[in-house]
C-alpha positions as CSV (number, residue, x, y, z in Angstrom):
1,L,-7.9,13.2,-10.5
2,L,-5.8,10.1,-11.4
3,I,-2.3,9.6,-10.1
4,T,-0.1,7.6,-12.3
5,L,3.1,6.8,-10.5
6,T,6.3,7.2,-12.3
7,I,9.2,5.2,-11.1
8,T,12.3,7.5,-10.9
9,E,14.1,6.0,-7.9
10,G,15.0,2.4,-7.0
11,D,14.7,-0.6,-9.3
12,V,11.4,-2.4,-9.1
13,G,11.6,-4.2,-12.4
14,L,8.5,-2.7,-14.0
15,S,7.9,-4.5,-17.2
16,S,4.3,-5.8,-17.2
17,G,2.6,-2.4,-17.7
18,K,-0.2,-3.6,-15.5
19,F,-1.8,-1.3,-12.9
20,L,-4.4,-1.7,-10.2
21,L,-6.7,1.4,-9.9
22,F,-7.9,2.1,-6.3
23,R,-10.7,4.6,-5.7
24,L,-9.9,6.7,-2.6
25,E,-12.4,8.3,-0.3
26,V,-11.7,12.0,0.0
27,D,-12.7,13.5,3.4
28,E,-14.3,16.9,4.0
29,D,-10.8,18.4,4.5
30,G,-9.8,17.2,1.0
31,W,-7.5,14.4,2.0
32,P,-6.3,12.6,0.2
33,P,-5.9,15.2,-2.5
34,V,-6.8,12.7,-5.3
35,G,-9.6,10.3,-5.9
36,V,-7.7,7.4,-7.4
37,E,-4.3,5.8,-6.9
38,S,-2.8,3.7,-9.6
39,L,-0.3,1.0,-8.5
40,P,2.0,-0.9,-10.8
41,V,1.7,-4.6,-10.3
42,K,2.9,-7.9,-11.6
43,E,0.2,-10.4,-12.4
44,Q,0.7,-13.6,-10.4
45,G,-2.2,-15.6,-11.8
46,E,-5.9,-15.0,-12.3
47,G,-6.9,-12.1,-10.1
48,L,-3.6,-12.2,-8.1
49,F,-1.2,-9.3,-8.2
50,Q,2.2,-8.5,-6.7
51,I,2.6,-4.9,-5.5
52,L,5.7,-3.3,-7.1
53,V,5.9,0.1,-5.5
54,P,5.0,1.6,-2.1
55,P,1.6,3.2,-2.2
56,L,1.1,6.8,-1.4
57,F,-2.5,6.6,0.1
58,I,-3.5,2.9,0.5
59,K,-2.9,1.5,4.0
60,N,-1.7,-2.0,4.8
61,L,0.1,-2.5,1.5
62,S,3.8,-3.0,1.0
63,V,6.1,-3.8,-1.9
64,N,6.0,-7.6,-2.8
65,D,2.6,-8.2,-1.1
66,V,0.4,-10.4,-3.2
67,V,-3.3,-9.5,-3.3
68,A,-6.4,-11.0,-4.8
69,A,-8.3,-8.2,-6.4
70,E,-11.7,-7.9,-8.0
71,T,-12.3,-5.0,-10.4
72,D,-15.4,-3.4,-11.9
73,S,-16.1,-2.9,-15.6
74,E,-14.0,0.3,-15.6
75,G,-11.0,-1.5,-14.1
76,Y,-11.3,0.0,-10.6
77,V,-10.6,-2.3,-7.6
78,T,-13.9,-3.1,-5.8
79,S,-12.3,-5.5,-3.3
80,W,-9.0,-6.8,-2.4
81,A,-7.4,-9.1,0.2
82,H,-3.8,-10.3,0.9
83,T,-2.9,-13.7,-0.2
84,S,0.6,-13.1,1.2
85,K,2.3,-10.3,3.0
86,S,5.9,-9.4,2.4
87,K,8.2,-8.4,5.3
88,R,8.8,-5.0,3.8
89,T,7.6,-1.8,5.5
90,T,5.9,1.2,4.0
91,I,6.6,4.6,5.6
92,W,4.8,7.8,4.5
93,V,6.5,11.1,5.0
94,L,4.9,14.5,4.6
95,Q,7.9,16.7,4.2
96,G,6.5,20.1,5.0
97,T,9.5,22.3,5.3
98,A,12.0,19.4,5.7
99,D,13.8,19.8,2.4
100,N,17.1,18.2,3.6
101,L,16.2,14.5,3.2
102,G,18.3,13.9,0.1
103,P,21.2,12.0,2.0
104,L,18.7,9.9,3.9
105,I,16.8,9.0,0.6
106,D,20.2,8.1,-1.0
107,D,21.0,5.9,2.0
108,M,17.6,4.1,1.8
109,L,18.0,3.5,-1.9
110,S,21.5,2.1,-1.4
111,D,19.9,-0.4,1.0
112,G,17.5,-1.7,-1.7
113,G,14.5,0.4,-0.9
114,N,12.3,2.4,-3.3
115,V,10.8,5.9,-2.9
116,E,7.6,7.2,-4.5
117,R,7.0,10.9,-4.6
118,F,3.9,13.1,-4.9
119,N,5.8,16.4,-5.4
120,Q,2.8,18.7,-5.4
121,I,2.2,18.1,-1.7
122,K,5.7,17.0,-0.8
123,L,4.6,13.4,0.1
124,L,7.1,10.5,0.0
125,S,6.3,6.8,0.4
126,F,9.3,4.8,1.4
127,D,9.6,1.0,0.8
128,V,12.0,-0.4,3.4
129,P,13.3,-3.9,2.7
130,E,13.3,-6.6,5.4
131,S,17.1,-6.6,5.2
132,V,17.3,-3.2,6.8
133,S,17.8,-3.6,10.6
134,T,15.2,-2.2,13.0
135,E,18.0,-0.1,14.5
136,K,18.8,1.5,11.1
137,L,15.1,2.1,10.4
138,D,14.8,3.8,13.8
139,M,17.7,6.0,12.9
140,W,16.1,7.0,9.6
141,L,12.8,7.8,11.4
142,R,14.5,9.9,14.1
143,T,16.3,11.8,11.3
144,I,13.1,12.4,9.4
145,E,11.3,13.6,12.5
146,A,14.2,15.8,13.6
147,A,14.0,17.5,10.1
148,G,10.4,18.5,10.9
149,A,8.6,16.0,8.7
150,I,5.5,14.1,9.7
151,I,5.6,10.3,9.6
152,A,3.0,7.6,9.2
153,E,3.5,3.9,9.2
154,P,0.6,2.5,7.2
155,S,2.2,-1.0,6.7
156,F,4.9,-1.6,9.4
157,R,6.3,-5.1,9.0
158,H,9.7,-4.8,10.8
159,L,10.1,-6.2,14.3
160,A,8.7,-4.1,17.2
161,R,10.8,-1.1,17.9
């Protein structure tokens, strides 16, 4: 199953139409629920790509990271490595029954972040810009946890909390 991310929130300047396709290893419990993640990117040179949205399933990637990627004949990434890391943080939120996150999402977007959604499983991926203070990020995370959602920090780039 292929996820093609649709940007509906935040402004990431998608204009290149270029995507990197990442094969995902699905475990015996069926996680992740898809076998491929497609990430919009901006080409930065031969084999170099800037990540434009927060990933839903790929760890250690954040918006504005630049990666060197090799692909196979079908276009799937076979290997990748950072050439530069941004100072942006990626936070994954499995909402569960926490349906009251709208005001928090609006607040994050107003601070220049982006949000990707996989609605079928109520998964959100937040892009948190470096301009957001650690204190504000902590407040957001406490609010999300208090609402009953599960949080993961696959690419935490803010100062230690």
